[in-house]
Coordinates of C-alpha atoms in Angstrom, one line a residue:
Chain C
K18 CA 0.3 0.4 0.0
Q19 CA 1.6 3.4 -0.9
E20 CA 1.7 5.8 1.7
V21 CA 2.8 9.3 2.7
T22 CA 3.9 10.4 5.9
Q23 CA 4.0 14.4 7.1
I24 CA 5.6 15.4 10.1
P25 CA 5.4 16.8 12.0
A26 CA 1.4 17.1 12.4
A27 CA 0.9 20.4 13.7
L28 CA 3.8 23.1 14.6
S29 CA 3.9 26.9 16.4
V30 CA 6.7 28.9 15.4
P31 CA 7.1 32.5 16.1
E32 CA 7.1 34.6 13.3
G33 CA 10.1 35.1 11.5
E34 CA 11.7 31.1 12.2
N35 CA 12.7 29.8 9.0
L36 CA 11.2 25.9 9.0
V37 CA 11.1 22.8 7.5
L38 CA 7.6 20.4 6.9
N39 CA 8.6 16.9 6.1
C40 CA 7.0 14.7 4.0
S41 CA 8.2 10.8 3.7
F42 CA 6.9 8.3 0.5
T43 CA 6.8 4.5 0.2
D44 CA 6.4 4.5 -3.3
S45 CA 9.8 4.4 -5.0
A46 CA 8.4 5.3 -8.9
I47 CA 6.7 8.4 -7.8
Y48 CA 5.7 10.8 -11.0
N49 CA 6.1 14.1 -9.4
L50 CA 5.5 16.0 -5.6
Q51 CA 3.2 18.8 -4.9
W52 CA 3.1 20.6 -2.2
F53 CA -0.5 22.5 -0.8
R54 CA -1.6 24.7 1.2
Q55 CA -5.0 24.5 2.7
D56 CA -7.2 27.6 5.2
P57 CA -9.7 26.3 7.5
G58 CA -12.7 25.5 5.1
K59 CA -11.0 26.1 1.9
G60 CA -9.8 23.8 -0.8
L61 CA -6.4 23.4 -1.8
T62 CA -4.0 25.7 -3.2
S63 CA -1.2 24.4 -5.1
L64 CA 2.9 25.5 -3.9
L65 CA 5.0 23.8 -5.8
L66 CA 5.4 21.1 -8.1
I67 CA 8.2 18.9 -8.3
Q68 CA 8.9 16.2 -11.0
S69 CA 10.2 13.3 -10.6
S70 CA 13.3 14.5 -12.5
Q71 CA 14.2 17.1 -10.5
R72 CA 15.3 18.0 -7.0
E73 CA 14.0 21.2 -6.0
Q74 CA 11.3 24.3 -6.7
T75 CA 11.2 27.6 -5.2
S76 CA 8.5 30.2 -5.4
G77 CA 9.1 33.0 -3.4
R78 CA 9.9 32.0 0.2
L79 CA 8.7 28.5 -0.4
N80 CA 11.2 25.6 -1.2
A81 CA 10.6 22.4 -2.2
S82 CA 13.2 19.3 -2.3
L83 CA 12.8 15.9 -3.4
D84 CA 14.9 13.0 -2.8
K85 CA 13.3 9.9 -4.6
S86 CA 15.6 7.4 -3.8
S87 CA 15.3 7.9 0.3
G88 CA 11.9 8.9 -0.7
R89 CA 11.0 12.6 0.8
S90 CA 10.6 15.6 0.4
T91 CA 10.8 18.8 2.4
L92 CA 8.9 22.1 2.4
Y93 CA 11.2 25.2 3.7
I94 CA 9.7 28.2 4.7
A95 CA 11.6 31.4 5.3
A96 CA 11.1 34.1 7.5
S97 CA 7.6 32.8 8.6
Q98 CA 4.6 35.3 8.9
P99 CA 1.2 34.7 10.6
G100 CA -0.5 34.8 7.0
D101 CA 1.6 31.2 6.4
S102 CA -0.6 29.8 9.3
A103 CA -2.4 26.7 7.3
T104 CA -2.7 23.4 6.9
Y105 CA 0.3 22.0 4.5
L106 CA 0.0 18.8 2.4
C107 CA 2.2 16.8 0.0
A108 CA 1.2 14.5 -2.1
H109 CA 2.8 12.3 -5.5
G110 CA 1.3 11.7 -8.4
S111 CA 1.3 7.8 -9.1
S112 CA 2.8 6.8 -12.0
N113 CA 0.9 3.8 -12.2
T114 CA -3.1 5.6 -11.6
G115 CA -2.1 8.7 -11.9
K116 CA -3.7 9.7 -8.5
L117 CA -2.4 11.8 -5.9
I118 CA -2.0 10.1 -2.9
F119 CA -2.3 12.6 -0.1
G120 CA -0.6 12.9 3.1
Q121 CA -2.6 13.7 6.7
G122 CA -0.9 17.2 6.9
T123 CA 1.0 19.7 8.8
T124 CA -0.6 22.3 10.3
L125 CA 1.2 25.7 11.1
Q126 CA 0.5 28.2 13.1
V127 CA 3.1 31.3 13.1
K128 CA 2.3 33.8 16.4
P129 CA 3.2 37.6 15.9
Chain X
G5 CA -2.5 28.9 -14.3
A6 CA -5.5 26.1 -14.4
V7 CA -8.7 27.0 -12.6
V8 CA -11.4 25.1 -10.9
S9 CA -14.5 26.2 -9.9
Q10 CA -17.0 24.4 -7.6
H11 CA -20.3 25.2 -6.4
P12 CA -22.0 25.7 -4.6
S13 CA -19.6 26.3 -0.9
R14 CA -22.2 25.9 1.1
V15 CA -25.3 23.9 1.5
I16 CA -27.8 22.8 4.0
C17 CA -30.4 19.9 2.8
K18 CA -32.8 18.2 4.3
S19 CA -32.4 14.5 4.9
G20 CA -33.9 12.0 2.2
T21 CA -33.1 14.9 -0.6
S22 CA -30.3 15.2 -3.2
V23 CA -27.6 17.5 -3.5
K24 CA -25.4 18.4 -6.7
I25 CA -22.1 19.8 -6.6
E26 CA -20.6 21.0 -10.1
C27 CA -16.8 21.4 -10.8
R28 CA -15.6 23.8 -13.6
S29 CA -12.5 23.7 -15.6
L30 CA -12.4 27.4 -16.8
D31 CA -9.8 27.6 -18.9
F32 CA -8.2 24.1 -19.7
Q33 CA -10.3 20.9 -21.1
A34 CA -10.0 18.0 -18.4
T35 CA -10.9 14.6 -19.3
T36 CA -10.6 13.7 -15.9
M37 CA -11.8 15.2 -12.6
F38 CA -11.4 14.4 -9.0
W39 CA -14.1 13.8 -6.6
Y40 CA -12.4 14.0 -2.9
R41 CA -14.1 13.5 0.9
Q42 CA -12.4 15.5 3.5
F43 CA -13.4 14.9 7.2
P44 CA -12.8 17.4 9.9
K45 CA -9.0 17.6 11.0
Q46 CA -7.9 14.6 8.4
S47 CA -6.6 14.5 5.2
L48 CA -8.5 14.0 1.5
M49 CA -10.2 11.0 0.8
L50 CA -10.2 10.0 -3.0
M51 CA -14.0 8.8 -3.9
A52 CA -14.0 8.9 -7.8
T53 CA -12.4 9.7 -10.6
S54 CA -14.6 11.3 -12.9
N55 CA -14.0 10.3 -17.5
E56 CA -15.3 12.6 -19.5
G57 CA -18.0 10.7 -21.5
S58 CA -17.7 7.5 -19.6
K59 CA -18.5 5.7 -16.4
A60 CA -17.0 7.4 -13.1
T61 CA -14.6 4.8 -11.3
Y62 CA -15.5 4.5 -7.7
E63 CA -13.0 3.9 -4.9
Q64 CA -13.3 0.7 -2.5
G65 CA -16.2 1.3 -0.1
V66 CA -17.8 4.4 -2.6
E67 CA -21.3 3.4 -2.9
K68 CA -21.6 4.6 -6.3
D69 CA -25.4 4.8 -6.1
K70 CA -25.4 7.2 -3.0
F71 CA -22.4 9.3 -5.2
L72 CA -23.3 9.8 -8.8
I73 CA -21.0 11.3 -10.8
N74 CA -21.5 13.0 -14.2
H75 CA -18.9 14.4 -16.2
A76 CA -20.8 14.8 -19.7
S77 CA -18.9 17.9 -21.5
L78 CA -14.8 18.1 -21.1
T79 CA -15.4 20.9 -18.7
L80 CA -18.1 19.8 -15.9
S81 CA -18.3 17.3 -13.6
T82 CA -21.1 16.8 -11.4
L83 CA -21.1 14.6 -8.0
T84 CA -25.2 14.5 -7.1
V85 CA -25.1 13.0 -3.1
T86 CA -28.6 11.2 -3.8
S87 CA -31.1 10.4 -0.3
A88 CA -28.8 12.2 1.6
H89 CA -28.3 11.7 5.5
P90 CA -27.0 13.4 8.3
E91 CA -23.6 11.1 8.1
D92 CA -23.3 12.4 4.6
S93 CA -21.9 15.9 5.8
S94 CA -18.8 16.8 5.1
F95 CA -16.7 18.9 3.0
Y96 CA -16.2 17.9 -0.7
I97 CA -13.5 18.8 -2.9
C98 CA -12.7 18.1 -6.7
S99 CA -9.9 18.6 -8.7
A100 CA -8.6 18.7 -12.2
G101 CA -5.6 18.4 -14.2
R102 CA -3.0 15.9 -15.4
V103 CA -0.6 13.8 -13.3
D104 CA 2.4 15.3 -15.6
Y105 CA 1.3 18.9 -15.3
G106 CA -0.3 18.8 -11.7
Y107 CA -3.7 18.7 -10.3
T108 CA -5.9 21.9 -9.3
F109 CA -8.3 22.3 -6.6
G110 CA -11.8 23.6 -6.4
S111 CA -12.9 25.3 -3.7
G112 CA -14.9 22.9 -1.5
T113 CA -18.2 22.5 -1.0
R114 CA -19.8 22.5 3.0
L115 CA -22.6 20.0 3.1
T116 CA -24.7 20.0 6.0
V117 CA -27.4 17.3 6.0
V118 CA -30.2 18.0 8.8

């Protein structure tokens, strides 16, 4: 069974800190990995998409890395802000089915 | 970027009635769309894959007669919750895209059955 695990489940940090969210997966044949943000009661917003052939992607204060061989991805958030408070979900695209396999998410709270 | 519109955002219905949720891809043609259900403080659970012009593919444990999916055009998929009961109350989200380009999600529909 393909699984995606996100650690930690919840994180609370003071404003301005740099932080790392972790995502691990068991499927060695992932197509790509996508990081999403979800605000309470809202849909998902795509943050970064890393293809299996890539090592990292950057967008503003966000940087996502992918180590396919070890089954890990990290989302780095620089200089965190209260507006970054949300649940962050990672998901990988399955090469076999085309479906997204989701982790359980990390709920981030950035305190002013 | 790709835009997916989902309506309604909230709906309250009486037990025993049916509710239809629409998912539209606004700027691209989506031969495949996905429907998810999300329980409070949990991740997304894939319910079914909606295929344009053919029958939807349901995940194990999802009642296809309860959750009717229609994907009649390349830009619209609908999910109808039939004979809704309070246990069907949940947050439903659709997505569209391709595995190689990534997926875009709708804003979700909060269904409350009273």
